[in-house]
mmCIF file of C-alpha atoms in Angstrom:
data_model
loop_
_atom_site.group_PDB
_atom_site.id
_atom_site.type_symbol
_atom_site.label_atom_id
_atom_site.label_comp_id
_atom_site.label_asym_id
_atom_site.label_seq_id
_atom_site.Cartn_x
_atom_site.Cartn_y
_atom_site.Cartn_z
ATOM 1 C CA MET A 273 -8.800 48.360 -84.037
ATOM 2 C CA SER A 274 -10.604 46.138 -86.578
ATOM 3 C CA ASP A 275 -13.782 47.183 -88.451
ATOM 4 C CA GLU A 276 -15.766 44.574 -86.375
ATOM 5 C CA ASP A 277 -14.549 46.042 -83.083
ATOM 6 C CA LEU A 278 -15.267 49.546 -84.226
ATOM 7 C CA ARG A 279 -18.780 48.762 -85.193
ATOM 8 C CA ALA A 280 -19.244 47.093 -81.764
ATOM 9 C CA PHE A 281 -17.932 50.180 -80.020
ATOM 10 C CA LEU A 282 -20.414 52.411 -81.883
ATOM 11 C CA ARG A 283 -23.243 50.179 -81.150
ATOM 12 C CA GLU A 284 -22.504 50.279 -77.431
ATOM 13 C CA SER A 285 -21.940 53.982 -77.423
ATOM 14 C CA GLU A 286 -25.414 54.534 -78.980
ATOM 15 C CA ARG A 287 -26.869 52.569 -75.971
ATOM 16 C CA GLY A 288 -25.312 54.810 -73.483
ATOM 17 C CA ALA A 289 -22.734 52.285 -72.176
ATOM 18 C CA PRO A 290 -19.309 54.129 -72.607
ATOM 19 C CA ASP A 291 -17.734 51.993 -69.871
ATOM 20 C CA SER A 292 -17.781 49.002 -71.999
ATOM 21 C CA ALA A 293 -15.106 50.312 -74.396
ATOM 22 C CA PRO A 294 -12.279 47.925 -74.926
ATOM 23 C CA LYS A 295 -9.422 48.150 -72.555
ATOM 24 C CA GLU A 296 -5.632 47.228 -72.763
ATOM 25 C CA PRO A 297 -4.919 44.164 -70.524
ATOM 26 C CA SER A 298 -2.716 45.043 -67.453
ATOM 27 C CA ALA A 299 0.816 43.701 -67.073
ATOM 28 C CA ARG A 300 -0.349 41.392 -64.286
ATOM 29 C CA ALA A 301 -3.149 39.919 -66.363
ATOM 30 C CA ARG A 302 -0.728 39.298 -69.277
ATOM 31 C CA MET A 303 1.720 37.470 -66.914
ATOM 32 C CA VAL A 304 -1.146 35.340 -65.520
ATOM 33 C CA THR A 305 -2.365 34.542 -68.991
ATOM 34 C CA GLU A 306 1.166 33.581 -70.147
ATOM 35 C CA ARG A 307 1.612 31.346 -67.054
ATOM 36 C CA LEU A 308 -1.605 29.565 -67.748
ATOM 37 C CA ARG A 309 -0.696 29.102 -71.429
ATOM 38 C CA ARG A 310 2.533 27.508 -70.404
ATOM 39 C CA GLN A 311 0.888 25.105 -67.863
ATOM 40 C CA ASP A 312 -1.625 24.055 -70.417
ATOM 41 C CA ALA A 313 1.073 23.359 -72.855
ATOM 42 C CA ARG A 314 2.847 21.093 -70.224
ATOM 43 C CA GLY A 315 -0.432 19.326 -69.567
ATOM 44 C CA GLU A 316 -0.608 20.592 -65.877
ATOM 45 C CA ALA A 317 -3.971 21.313 -64.384
ATOM 46 C CA PRO A 318 -4.032 24.624 -62.452
ATOM 47 C CA GLN A 319 -4.689 24.482 -58.598
ATOM 48 C CA PRO A 320 -8.216 25.579 -57.850
ATOM 49 C CA TRP A 321 -8.525 28.996 -56.268
ATOM 50 C CA ARG A 322 -8.589 28.652 -52.553
ATOM 51 C CA GLY A 323 -9.018 24.956 -52.988
ATOM 52 C CA GLY A 324 -9.178 22.858 -49.717
ATOM 53 C CA PRO A 325 -7.669 19.434 -48.975
ATOM 54 C CA ASP A 326 -9.107 16.176 -50.137
ATOM 55 C CA PRO A 327 -12.633 15.836 -48.614
ATOM 56 C CA GLY A 328 -12.127 12.237 -48.078
ATOM 57 C CA ALA A 329 -8.936 12.910 -46.085
ATOM 58 C CA ARG A 330 -10.957 15.460 -43.990
ATOM 59 C CA ARG A 331 -13.557 12.834 -43.112
ATOM 60 C CA ARG A 332 -10.829 10.318 -42.158
ATOM 61 C CA ARG A 333 -9.323 12.776 -39.729
ATOM 62 C CA ARG A 334 -12.640 13.344 -38.207
ATOM 63 C CA GLN A 335 -13.033 9.743 -37.638
ATOM 64 C CA VAL A 336 -9.550 9.202 -36.038
ATOM 65 C CA TRP A 337 -9.511 12.288 -33.631
ATOM 66 C CA PRO A 338 -12.424 11.083 -31.289
ATOM 67 C CA PHE A 339 -10.621 7.848 -30.668
ATOM 68 C CA LEU A 340 -7.354 9.473 -30.154
ATOM 69 C CA GLY A 341 -8.821 11.924 -27.723
ATOM 70 C CA VAL A 342 -10.428 9.133 -25.552
ATOM 71 C CA ALA A 343 -7.145 7.361 -25.219
ATOM 72 C CA LEU A 344 -5.272 10.457 -24.329
ATOM 73 C CA ALA A 345 -8.018 11.166 -21.716
ATOM 74 C CA LEU A 346 -7.594 7.721 -20.209
ATOM 75 C CA CYS A 347 -3.884 8.016 -20.140
ATOM 76 C CA ALA A 348 -4.093 11.417 -18.319
ATOM 77 C CA LEU A 349 -6.573 9.897 -15.762
ATOM 78 C CA ALA A 350 -4.305 7.032 -15.078
ATOM 79 C CA VAL A 351 -1.242 9.268 -14.493
ATOM 80 C CA SER A 352 -3.156 11.505 -12.215
ATOM 81 C CA LEU A 353 -4.185 8.588 -9.965
ATOM 82 C CA LYS A 354 -0.707 7.080 -10.003
ATOM 83 C CA PRO A 355 2.080 9.420 -11.060
ATOM 84 C CA SER A 356 4.540 6.603 -10.513
ATOM 85 C CA LEU A 357 3.452 5.232 -13.996
ATOM 86 C CA LEU A 358 5.593 7.928 -15.559
ATOM 87 C CA PRO A 359 9.371 7.279 -15.640
ATOM 88 C CA GLY A 360 11.650 9.342 -13.498
ATOM 89 C CA ASP A 361 10.348 12.246 -11.497
ATOM 90 C CA PRO A 362 8.418 14.391 -14.052
ATOM 91 C CA PHE A 363 6.526 16.369 -11.273
ATOM 92 C CA GLY A 364 9.473 17.047 -9.203
ATOM 93 C CA ALA A 365 8.448 15.118 -6.201
ATOM 94 C CA GLY A 366 12.049 14.362 -5.275
ATOM 95 C CA GLY A 367 10.994 11.281 -3.336
ATOM 96 C CA PRO A 368 13.339 8.121 -3.281
ATOM 97 C CA GLU A 369 12.592 5.352 -5.622
ATOM 98 C CA ALA A 370 11.098 2.195 -4.230
ATOM 99 C CA VAL A 371 13.647 -0.216 -2.857
ATOM 100 C CA THR A 372 13.201 -3.762 -4.092
ATOM 101 C CA VAL A 373 13.674 -6.284 -1.279
ATOM 102 C CA THR A 374 13.756 -9.995 -1.681
ATOM 103 C CA PRO A 375 11.345 -11.786 0.751
ATOM 104 C CA LEU A 376 13.122 -13.483 3.652
ATOM 105 C CA PRO A 377 12.832 -17.280 3.986
ATOM 106 C CA ALA A 378 10.769 -18.464 6.898
ATOM 107 C CA GLU A 379 12.657 -18.263 10.234
ATOM 108 C CA THR A 380 13.478 -21.894 11.468
ATOM 109 C CA ALA A 381 15.974 -21.094 14.130
ATOM 110 C CA ALA A 382 16.882 -18.341 16.563
ATOM 111 C CA PRO A 383 18.598 -15.495 14.877
ATOM 112 C CA THR A 384 22.124 -14.734 16.001
ATOM 113 C CA ALA A 385 22.251 -10.949 15.273
ATOM 114 C CA ALA A 386 19.866 -8.148 14.536
ATOM 115 C CA PRO A 387 18.728 -7.448 11.029
ATOM 116 C CA ALA A 388 21.058 -5.434 8.736
ATOM 117 C CA PRO A 389 20.359 -1.650 8.565
ATOM 118 C CA ALA A 390 17.772 -0.723 6.060
ATOM 119 C CA PRO A 391 18.043 2.249 3.771
ATOM 120 C CA GLU A 392 17.015 5.488 5.491
ATOM 121 C CA GLU A 393 13.742 6.307 4.188
ATOM 122 C CA VAL A 394 10.543 8.039 5.561
ATOM 123 C CA PRO A 395 7.528 5.877 5.642
ATOM 124 C CA THR A 396 4.527 7.014 3.773
ATOM 125 C CA LEU A 397 0.876 6.037 3.284
ATOM 126 C CA ASP A 398 1.916 4.290 -0.025
ATOM 127 C CA ARG A 399 5.107 2.774 1.381
ATOM 128 C CA PRO A 400 4.494 2.347 5.173
ATOM 129 C CA PHE A 401 7.431 -0.059 5.605
ATOM 130 C CA ALA A 402 9.953 2.118 3.794
ATOM 131 C CA GLY A 403 13.208 2.207 5.677
ATOM 132 C CA SER A 404 12.264 -0.823 7.907
ATOM 133 C CA PRO A 405 13.940 -4.272 7.908
ATOM 134 C CA ALA A 406 10.505 -5.747 8.062
ATOM 135 C CA LEU A 407 10.020 -4.814 4.472
ATOM 136 C CA GLY A 408 11.138 -8.348 3.522
ATOM 137 C CA TRP A 409 9.151 -10.060 6.133
ATOM 138 C CA ALA A 410 5.961 -12.016 5.488
ATOM 139 C CA ASP A 411 2.536 -10.287 5.344
ATOM 140 C CA GLY A 412 0.282 -11.118 8.285
ATOM 141 C CA GLU A 413 -0.854 -14.755 8.507
ATOM 142 C CA ALA A 414 1.636 -15.828 5.940
ATOM 143 C CA GLY A 415 4.350 -15.340 8.442
ATOM 144 C CA ILE A 416 2.910 -17.575 11.181
ATOM 145 C CA VAL A 417 3.551 -21.070 9.569
ATOM 146 C CA PRO A 418 3.675 -24.081 12.105
ATOM 147 C CA PRO A 419 6.508 -26.562 11.583
ATOM 148 C CA PRO A 420 5.665 -30.085 10.324
ATOM 149 C CA ALA A 421 3.914 -32.048 13.066
ATOM 150 C CA LYS A 422 5.750 -35.043 14.418
ATOM 151 C CA ALA A 423 5.027 -37.313 17.357
ATOM 152 C CA VAL A 424 6.497 -36.066 20.755
ATOM 153 C CA GLY A 425 7.188 -38.998 23.039
ATOM 154 C CA SER A 426 3.995 -40.796 23.522
ATOM 155 C CA VAL A 427 1.909 -37.885 22.080
ATOM 156 C CA GLN A 428 0.770 -38.861 18.625
ATOM 157 C CA GLU A 429 1.363 -36.826 15.512
ATOM 158 C CA GLU A 430 -2.339 -35.814 15.272
ATOM 159 C CA ARG A 431 -2.337 -34.403 18.830
ATOM 160 C CA VAL A 432 0.825 -32.301 17.972
ATOM 161 C CA ALA A 433 -0.777 -31.017 14.807
ATOM 162 C CA GLU A 434 -3.824 -29.828 16.738
ATOM 163 C CA ALA A 435 -1.633 -28.033 19.312
ATOM 164 C CA LEU A 436 0.213 -26.242 16.453
ATOM 165 C CA ARG A 437 -2.930 -25.416 14.676
ATOM 166 C CA LEU A 438 -4.652 -23.952 17.813
ATOM 167 C CA THR A 439 -1.497 -21.953 18.701
ATOM 168 C CA GLN A 440 -1.381 -20.496 15.091
ATOM 169 C CA LYS A 441 -5.106 -19.436 15.499
ATOM 170 C CA LEU A 442 -4.355 -17.739 18.828
ATOM 171 C CA LEU A 443 -1.560 -15.724 17.469
ATOM 172 C CA ILE A 444 -3.588 -14.501 14.518
ATOM 173 C CA ALA A 445 -6.575 -13.744 16.575
ATOM 174 C CA ALA A 446 -4.721 -11.924 19.295
ATOM 175 C CA ASN A 447 -2.310 -9.875 17.065
ATOM 176 C CA LEU A 448 -3.686 -9.665 13.473
ATOM 177 C CA ASP A 449 -7.549 -9.767 13.780
ATOM 178 C CA PRO A 450 -8.816 -6.379 12.499
ATOM 179 C CA GLY A 451 -11.410 -6.219 15.371
ATOM 180 C CA THR A 452 -8.733 -6.888 18.006
ATOM 181 C CA LEU A 453 -6.514 -4.166 16.437
ATOM 182 C CA ARG A 454 -9.320 -1.709 16.563
ATOM 183 C CA GLY A 455 -9.631 -2.150 20.326
ATOM 184 C CA GLU A 456 -12.676 -4.450 20.219
ATOM 185 C CA ARG A 457 -13.080 -7.471 22.579
ATOM 186 C CA PRO A 458 -10.871 -10.349 21.145
ATOM 187 C CA GLU A 459 -13.595 -12.909 21.266
ATOM 188 C CA ALA A 460 -11.936 -15.314 18.789
ATOM 189 C CA ALA A 461 -8.727 -15.405 20.853
ATOM 190 C CA LEU A 462 -10.525 -15.887 24.190
ATOM 191 C CA ALA A 463 -12.482 -18.684 22.672
ATOM 192 C CA LEU A 464 -9.298 -20.693 22.118
ATOM 193 C CA LEU A 465 -8.365 -20.695 25.789
ATOM 194 C CA ASP A 466 -9.425 -23.355 28.307
ATOM 195 C CA PRO A 467 -12.266 -21.943 30.522
ATOM 196 C CA THR A 468 -11.273 -24.589 33.205
ATOM 197 C CA GLN A 469 -7.818 -23.068 33.772
ATOM 198 C CA PRO A 470 -8.115 -21.313 37.061
ATOM 199 C CA HIS A 471 -8.375 -17.347 37.034
ATOM 200 C CA LEU A 472 -7.139 -17.122 33.345
ATOM 201 C CA LEU A 473 -10.298 -15.776 31.685
ATOM 202 C CA ASP A 474 -11.277 -13.800 34.706
ATOM 203 C CA ASP A 475 -7.999 -11.926 34.758
ATOM 204 C CA LEU A 476 -8.087 -11.350 31.097
ATOM 205 C CA ASN A 477 -11.735 -10.090 31.174
ATOM 206 C CA GLY A 478 -10.842 -7.846 34.057
ATOM 207 C CA SER A 479 -7.813 -6.297 32.301
ATOM 208 C CA LEU A 480 -10.167 -5.750 29.171
ATOM 209 C CA ARG A 481 -12.849 -4.021 31.308
ATOM 210 C CA SER A 482 -10.608 -1.948 33.618
ATOM 211 C CA PRO A 483 -6.935 -1.915 32.333
ATOM 212 C CA ASP A 484 -4.341 -0.516 34.716
ATOM 213 C CA GLU A 485 -0.534 -0.906 35.212
ATOM 214 C CA ASP A 486 -0.994 -4.396 36.807
ATOM 215 C CA HIS A 487 -3.743 -5.617 34.591
ATOM 216 C CA ASP A 488 -2.875 -4.799 31.056
ATOM 217 C CA PRO A 489 -4.459 -6.780 28.129
ATOM 218 C CA LEU A 490 -1.486 -5.701 25.957
ATOM 219 C CA GLY A 491 0.430 -8.527 27.464
ATOM 220 C CA LEU A 492 -1.508 -10.907 25.206
ATOM 221 C CA PHE A 493 -3.433 -8.752 22.665
ATOM 222 C CA SER A 494 -2.342 -5.983 20.217
ATOM 223 C CA ARG A 495 -4.892 -3.162 20.486
ATOM 224 C CA PHE A 496 -4.954 0.548 19.275
ATOM 225 C CA ASP A 497 -7.437 3.277 20.179
ATOM 226 C CA PRO A 498 -9.422 3.853 16.974
ATOM 227 C CA ASP A 499 -10.000 7.476 17.946
ATOM 228 C CA GLU A 500 -6.272 8.049 17.990
ATOM 229 C CA VAL A 501 -4.654 6.101 15.250
ATOM 230 C CA ARG A 502 -5.525 3.755 12.272
ATOM 231 C CA LEU A 503 -3.598 1.018 10.699
ATOM 232 C CA VAL A 504 -2.072 2.055 7.244
ATOM 233 C CA GLY A 505 -2.493 -0.288 4.306
ATOM 234 C CA GLY A 506 -4.021 -3.143 6.077
ATOM 235 C CA VAL A 507 -0.796 -5.246 6.168
ATOM 236 C CA VAL A 508 1.111 -6.229 9.435
ATOM 237 C CA LYS A 509 4.576 -7.516 8.795
ATOM 238 C CA THR A 510 5.234 -10.737 10.809
ATOM 239 C CA ARG A 511 8.334 -12.882 11.576
ATOM 240 C CA GLY A 512 8.920 -15.713 13.975
ATOM 241 C CA ARG A 513 8.788 -19.335 14.648
ATOM 242 C CA MET A 514 7.239 -22.159 16.775
ATOM 243 C CA THR A 515 8.998 -25.070 18.484
ATOM 244 C CA VAL A 516 7.398 -28.297 19.926
ATOM 245 C CA GLY A 517 8.251 -30.181 23.025
ATOM 246 C CA LYS A 518 6.872 -32.250 25.850
ATOM 247 C CA GLY A 519 4.552 -30.485 28.179
ATOM 248 C CA LYS A 520 4.311 -30.373 31.996
ATOM 249 C CA TYR A 521 0.831 -31.852 31.870
ATOM 250 C CA ALA A 522 1.658 -34.967 29.995
ATOM 251 C CA GLY A 523 0.697 -33.297 26.685
ATOM 252 C CA VAL A 524 2.397 -31.412 23.916
ATOM 253 C CA ALA A 525 3.842 -27.900 24.581
ATOM 254 C CA VAL A 526 4.297 -25.200 21.958
ATOM 255 C CA HIS A 527 6.597 -22.231 22.277
ATOM 256 C CA ALA A 528 5.954 -19.249 19.869
ATOM 257 C CA ASP A 529 8.174 -16.215 19.328
ATOM 258 C CA TYR A 530 6.915 -13.784 16.905
ATOM 259 C CA THR A 531 7.476 -9.959 16.017
ATOM 260 C CA PHE A 532 4.620 -7.934 14.503
ATOM 261 C CA VAL A 533 5.272 -4.514 12.869
ATOM 262 C CA TYR A 534 2.138 -2.223 12.693
ATOM 263 C CA PRO A 535 2.314 0.846 10.432
ATOM 264 C CA VAL A 536 -0.023 3.512 11.779
ATOM 265 C CA SER A 537 -1.135 7.139 11.100
ATOM 266 C CA ARG A 538 -3.283 9.481 13.058
ATOM 267 C CA ALA A 539 -6.946 9.077 12.915
ATOM 268 C CA ASP A 540 -7.504 12.773 12.052
ATOM 269 C CA GLY A 541 -6.375 12.081 8.499
ATOM 270 C CA SER A 542 -2.653 13.215 8.782
ATOM 271 C CA THR A 543 -0.307 11.600 6.291
ATOM 272 C CA GLU A 544 2.487 11.195 8.783
ATOM 273 C CA VAL A 545 3.210 7.504 9.294
ATOM 274 C CA THR A 546 5.211 5.673 12.048
ATOM 275 C CA ARG A 547 5.445 2.045 13.179
ATOM 276 C CA THR A 548 5.009 0.199 16.482
ATOM 277 C CA ILE A 549 6.870 -3.059 16.902
ATOM 278 C CA VAL A 550 5.564 -5.798 19.135
ATOM 279 C CA ARG A 551 7.459 -8.959 19.983
ATOM 280 C CA ARG A 552 5.552 -11.748 21.822
ATOM 281 C CA SER A 553 6.653 -14.980 23.535
ATOM 282 C CA LEU A 554 3.899 -17.517 24.088
ATOM 283 C CA ASP A 555 3.916 -20.816 25.853
ATOM 284 C CA VAL A 556 0.877 -22.982 25.633
ATOM 285 C CA GLU A 557 0.170 -26.698 26.140
ATOM 286 C CA LEU A 558 -2.535 -29.229 25.066
ATOM 287 C CA PRO A 559 -2.643 -31.458 28.199
ATOM 288 C CA ASP A 560 -3.501 -35.172 28.209
ATOM 289 C CA PRO A 561 -7.388 -35.219 28.504
ATOM 290 C CA ALA A 562 -7.001 -38.771 30.047
ATOM 291 C CA ARG A 563 -5.139 -37.398 33.099
ATOM 292 C CA TYR A 564 -6.331 -33.868 33.496
ATOM 293 C CA ASP A 565 -9.694 -32.238 33.471
ATOM 294 C CA VAL A 566 -9.428 -30.050 30.496
ATOM 295 C CA THR A 567 -11.717 -28.816 27.571
ATOM 296 C CA PRO A 568 -11.070 -30.621 24.209
ATOM 297 C CA GLY A 569 -9.878 -28.198 21.499
ATOM 298 C CA ARG A 570 -8.771 -25.533 24.044
ATOM 299 C CA LEU A 571 -5.283 -24.450 24.987
ATOM 300 C CA THR A 572 -3.740 -23.988 28.511
ATOM 301 C CA LEU A 573 -1.974 -20.828 28.647
ATOM 302 C CA VAL A 574 1.294 -21.406 30.581
ATOM 303 C CA GLU A 575 3.085 -18.081 30.023
ATOM 304 C CA TYR A 576 3.169 -15.165 27.849
ATOM 305 C CA ASN A 577 5.343 -11.893 27.434
ATOM 306 C CA GLY A 578 4.966 -8.760 25.427
ATOM 307 C CA ASP A 579 7.835 -6.409 24.313
ATOM 308 C CA PHE A 580 6.818 -3.147 22.836
ATOM 309 C CA GLY A 581 8.708 -0.686 20.605
ATOM 310 C CA ASN A 582 7.443 2.771 19.993
ATOM 311 C CA ASP A 583 4.708 2.883 22.615
ATOM 312 C CA ALA A 584 4.021 5.548 25.217
ATOM 313 C CA CYS A 585 5.468 3.990 28.300
ATOM 314 C CA ASP A 586 3.402 6.163 30.838
ATOM 315 C CA VAL A 587 -0.135 5.219 29.640
ATOM 316 C CA ASN A 588 -1.795 2.124 30.992
ATOM 317 C CA ASP A 589 -5.269 2.186 29.372
ATOM 318 C CA GLY A 590 -5.063 -1.073 27.407
ATOM 319 C CA PHE A 591 -4.024 0.451 24.140
ATOM 320 C CA LEU A 592 -0.773 0.839 22.289
ATOM 321 C CA HIS A 593 0.165 4.577 21.789
ATOM 322 C CA PRO A 594 2.723 5.129 19.069
ATOM 323 C CA ARG A 595 4.905 8.184 19.115
ATOM 324 C CA PHE A 596 5.073 10.193 15.911
ATOM 325 C CA PRO A 597 8.242 12.118 14.807
ATOM 326 C CA SER A 598 6.301 15.356 14.776
ATOM 327 C CA ALA A 599 5.490 15.090 18.416
ATOM 328 C CA GLU A 600 9.142 14.292 19.653
ATOM 329 C CA ALA A 601 9.739 17.818 20.453
ATOM 330 C CA THR A 602 6.843 18.029 22.945
ATOM 331 C CA ALA A 603 6.752 14.402 24.170
ATOM 332 C CA PRO A 604 8.716 13.303 27.206
ATOM 333 C CA PRO A 605 11.913 11.617 25.960
ATOM 334 C CA PRO A 606 12.692 7.964 26.566
ATOM 335 C CA THR A 607 14.875 7.370 29.626
ATOM 336 C CA GLY A 608 15.846 3.691 29.090
ATOM 337 C CA PRO A 609 18.926 2.199 27.329
ATOM 338 C CA ALA A 610 19.117 2.206 23.532
ATOM 339 C CA LYS A 611 17.560 -1.013 22.112
ATOM 340 C CA ASP A 612 16.713 -2.343 18.493
ATOM 341 C CA PRO A 613 13.161 -3.423 18.416
ATOM 342 C CA TYR A 614 13.792 -5.501 15.389
ATOM 343 C CA ASP A 615 16.494 -7.542 17.096
ATOM 344 C CA ARG A 616 15.006 -10.989 17.499
ATOM 345 C CA SER A 617 18.308 -12.492 18.737
ATOM 346 C CA ARG A 618 18.030 -10.934 22.259
ATOM 347 C CA GLY A 619 16.096 -12.764 25.030
ATOM 348 C CA PHE A 620 13.077 -11.247 26.645
ATOM 349 C CA GLU A 621 15.123 -10.424 29.702
ATOM 350 C CA GLU A 622 16.806 -7.939 27.637
ATOM 351 C CA GLY A 623 13.453 -6.394 26.518
ATOM 352 C CA LEU A 624 12.237 -2.898 25.805
ATOM 353 C CA SER A 625 10.970 -2.132 29.242
ATOM 354 C CA ASP A 626 11.627 1.037 31.230
ATOM 355 C CA CYS A 627 11.065 3.393 28.244
ATOM 356 C CA ALA A 628 13.858 2.092 26.155
ATOM 357 C CA THR A 629 15.294 4.458 23.548
ATOM 358 C CA LEU A 630 14.850 2.886 20.123
ATOM 359 C CA THR A 631 17.537 2.848 17.545
ATOM 360 C CA ARG A 632 14.904 2.555 14.765
ATOM 361 C CA VAL A 633 11.294 2.152 14.087
#
């Protein structure tokens, strides 16, 4: 100990502070001192004790995270509303992938065979036409397209165009109008028929008021009981054609042959989906007003037929009653021959009457 250190020690002892006596540095302290000396010799700055990351970087992360959180929340919401946005089957739904179908061209001639078999799929609320050959058919009014109007004998082209337009409106009002499908009175369709035609409107009005086996409005109108079923998706698949010829009443006659496919589910909120298939044959005429007492702009209804696939055959209340697969075990089984309701190549004399057994719906 040097003389200076000794004198300092004596002074501290006189003050009553014996704990301040010089102490030998510990081995760990000597190691730390030596490491700091070497860093200083190399020009390296020591890491601050418990030093945090760059404050500027911390601020930048705070600015990025809110935006990233909003983006992730939006993605999660989109996937929850529509899981199909994710590739594959991440939730294990196990359902079949959507089948891509090329829309069919318009029907311009009578088919010679039934549609080819469609992939076996169960219809759902999201895909009500899954497993149906109607998947490639036109939607609603888009499938009711009149042919180009041409003069027929002495009937001018303009008169032919009017007959085609009125027939198109009648088909839409009787088979696609939402009110008509809900079982409401088909006012728009009735307004297209000539009131001077004997008994026609009286008979139709009577069948709408008091339907029975011999007076059934389903012969001309597609109607469902809104307390029993509801239309799924708002789309009715349509396929058919119109032809033009010379009428019996010196006018132009139009023959229409169309099939309508209605996807429905129970009105109680059930997710089970089935389909009713209705094929209609319609013969109307726009007579010569110079020779017959007719109402301008109204059609004369010559003949009409309806063919119904998947409809209860023992109910005559003026509504279509689809059969659901879950009720097959308790419902009376069909007794008629097996028929394909999508087969547009057969004539109406080979229809679906007598409770036909359907090969598909």
